Amino acid sequence: VHALDSSPPCEPQDEAAATYAEKISAADRKLDPRRTAAELERTVRALTNHIGAYVELPDAMRLGVLKARVRDADDHPPEGAVSLKGPLPVLGTADGALELVVVQPPGRRTMRGEDFLRGYRGKA
């Protein structure tokens, strides 16, 4: 209870140790398949509930990605390709693949990746 009764002491901060974070740009939102699947998964987590990440589909649709996971299987699309032929959309990355678990098509609600594939009528 004593901790709630008083304020913590002020500590001067070392200005030389401060860092600057660049503003997140629109280009930072696009999932770059030249990066590793783990890096892209972390990007999706970092941008979800903020401005969101996206991947561009073959028909130029920007598909928002709200949840993704690294795919461990050996069968994956080539780097930069998006496979729409499985149970989930899969993005080929530099070292493997990223499964798109929860997505959001433009102007639509969020949905599971498998639900998106059931209704998608673009280029596969």
CSV table of C-alpha atoms in Angstrom, one decimal:
chain,number,residue,atom,x,y,z
A,1,VAL,CA,0.0,0.0,0.0
A,2,HIS,CA,3.0,2.3,0.7
A,3,ALA,CA,3.9,2.2,-3.0
A,4,LEU,CA,0.5,3.7,-3.9
A,5,ASP,CA,0.9,6.5,-1.4
A,6,SER,CA,3.9,8.1,-2.9
A,7,SER,CA,5.2,8.9,-6.4
A,8,PRO,CA,8.3,7.2,-7.7
A,9,PRO,CA,11.5,9.4,-7.7
A,10,CYS,CA,12.3,11.2,-10.9
A,11,GLU,CA,15.4,10.0,-12.7
A,12,PRO,CA,17.2,12.2,-15.2
A,13,GLN,CA,17.5,10.5,-18.6
A,14,ASP,CA,20.6,10.3,-20.8
A,15,GLU,CA,19.8,12.3,-24.0
A,16,ALA,CA,22.7,10.6,-25.8
A,17,ALA,CA,21.0,7.2,-25.3
A,18,ALA,CA,17.7,8.3,-26.9
A,19,THR,CA,16.8,6.8,-30.2
A,20,TYR,CA,14.4,8.0,-32.9
A,21,ALA,CA,11.8,5.8,-34.6
A,22,GLU,CA,10.9,6.7,-38.2
A,23,LYS,CA,7.2,7.1,-39.0
A,24,ILE,CA,5.6,4.0,-40.4
A,25,SER,CA,4.9,4.6,-44.1
A,26,ALA,CA,2.5,3.0,-46.5
A,27,ALA,CA,5.5,1.1,-48.1
A,28,ASP,CA,6.3,-0.5,-44.7
A,29,ARG,CA,2.8,-2.0,-44.6
A,30,LYS,CA,3.3,-4.2,-47.7
A,31,LEU,CA,4.7,-7.7,-46.9
A,32,ASP,CA,8.0,-7.9,-48.8
A,33,PRO,CA,8.5,-11.6,-49.8
A,34,ARG,CA,12.3,-11.0,-50.0
A,35,ARG,CA,12.3,-11.1,-46.2
A,36,THR,CA,12.0,-14.2,-44.0
A,37,ALA,CA,8.7,-15.7,-43.0
A,38,ALA,CA,9.5,-15.0,-39.3
A,39,GLU,CA,10.2,-11.3,-40.0
A,40,LEU,CA,6.9,-11.0,-42.0
A,41,GLU,CA,5.0,-12.7,-39.2
A,42,ARG,CA,6.4,-10.2,-36.7
A,43,THR,CA,5.5,-7.3,-39.1
A,44,VAL,CA,1.9,-8.5,-39.2
A,45,ARG,CA,1.8,-8.7,-35.4
A,46,ALA,CA,3.3,-5.2,-35.0
A,47,LEU,CA,0.9,-3.5,-37.5
A,48,THR,CA,-2.3,-5.3,-36.4
A,49,ASN,CA,-4.7,-3.0,-34.5
A,50,HIS,CA,-2.7,-0.1,-35.9
A,51,ILE,CA,-2.6,0.5,-39.7
A,52,GLY,CA,-2.3,-3.2,-40.7
A,53,ALA,CA,-0.1,-5.1,-43.1
A,54,TYR,CA,-1.2,-6.3,-46.6
A,55,VAL,CA,-0.2,-8.5,-49.5
A,56,GLU,CA,-1.0,-7.9,-53.1
A,57,LEU,CA,-2.8,-10.7,-54.9
A,58,PRO,CA,-2.3,-11.6,-58.6
A,59,ASP,CA,-5.3,-9.5,-59.6
A,60,ALA,CA,-3.8,-6.4,-57.8
A,61,MET,CA,-6.2,-6.7,-54.8
A,62,ARG,CA,-4.7,-5.5,-51.6
A,63,LEU,CA,-5.5,-8.2,-49.1
A,64,GLY,CA,-5.2,-7.0,-45.5
A,65,VAL,CA,-3.4,-9.5,-43.2
A,66,LEU,CA,-4.4,-9.4,-39.5
A,67,LYS,CA,-2.9,-12.8,-38.4
A,68,ALA,CA,-0.2,-14.9,-40.0
A,69,ARG,CA,2.0,-17.8,-39.1
A,70,VAL,CA,5.2,-19.3,-40.4
A,71,ARG,CA,4.6,-22.4,-42.5
A,72,ASP,CA,6.8,-25.3,-41.7
A,73,ALA,CA,6.0,-27.5,-44.7
A,74,ASP,CA,8.5,-28.0,-47.5
A,75,ASP,CA,5.9,-27.5,-50.2
A,76,HIS,CA,5.4,-23.8,-50.6
A,77,PRO,CA,5.0,-21.3,-53.4
A,78,PRO,CA,8.1,-19.6,-54.8
A,79,GLU,CA,9.3,-16.3,-53.3
A,80,GLY,CA,6.8,-13.6,-54.0
A,81,ALA,CA,4.0,-15.8,-55.2
A,82,VAL,CA,0.7,-16.1,-53.4
A,83,SER,CA,-0.8,-19.6,-53.4
A,84,LEU,CA,-4.6,-19.6,-53.3
A,85,LYS,CA,-5.0,-23.4,-53.8
A,86,GLY,CA,-4.8,-24.7,-50.2
A,87,PRO,CA,-6.7,-24.5,-47.0
A,88,LEU,CA,-5.2,-21.0,-46.4
A,89,PRO,CA,-3.6,-18.3,-48.6
A,90,VAL,CA,0.1,-18.7,-48.5
A,91,LEU,CA,2.8,-16.2,-49.4
A,92,GLY,CA,6.2,-17.5,-50.6
A,93,THR,CA,9.0,-15.8,-48.7
A,94,ALA,CA,12.8,-15.8,-48.9
A,95,ASP,CA,13.2,-18.8,-46.6
A,96,GLY,CA,9.8,-20.6,-46.9
A,97,ALA,CA,6.2,-19.5,-46.6
A,98,LEU,CA,3.8,-17.4,-44.5
A,99,GLU,CA,0.2,-18.6,-44.0
A,100,LEU,CA,-2.4,-15.9,-44.0
A,101,VAL,CA,-4.7,-17.0,-41.1
A,102,VAL,CA,-7.0,-13.9,-40.8
A,103,VAL,CA,-7.4,-11.5,-43.7
A,104,GLN,CA,-9.5,-8.5,-44.7
A,105,PRO,CA,-10.4,-7.9,-48.4
A,106,PRO,CA,-10.9,-4.2,-49.3
A,107,GLY,CA,-14.2,-2.9,-48.1
A,108,ARG,CA,-15.1,-6.2,-46.3
A,109,ARG,CA,-15.1,-7.5,-42.8
A,110,THR,CA,-12.2,-9.5,-41.4
A,111,MET,CA,-12.4,-13.3,-42.0
A,112,ARG,CA,-10.5,-16.5,-41.7
A,113,GLY,CA,-8.1,-17.2,-44.6
A,114,GLU,CA,-10.1,-20.4,-45.5
A,115,ASP,CA,-13.4,-18.4,-45.7
A,116,PHE,CA,-11.7,-15.9,-48.0
A,117,LEU,CA,-10.6,-18.6,-50.3
A,118,ARG,CA,-14.1,-20.1,-50.5
A,119,GLY,CA,-15.5,-16.8,-51.9
A,120,TYR,CA,-12.5,-15.4,-53.8
A,121,ARG,CA,-13.2,-15.2,-57.6
A,122,GLY,CA,-10.0,-13.4,-58.8
A,123,LYS,CA,-7.0,-14.8,-60.6
A,124,ALA,CA,-5.7,-17.9,-58.7
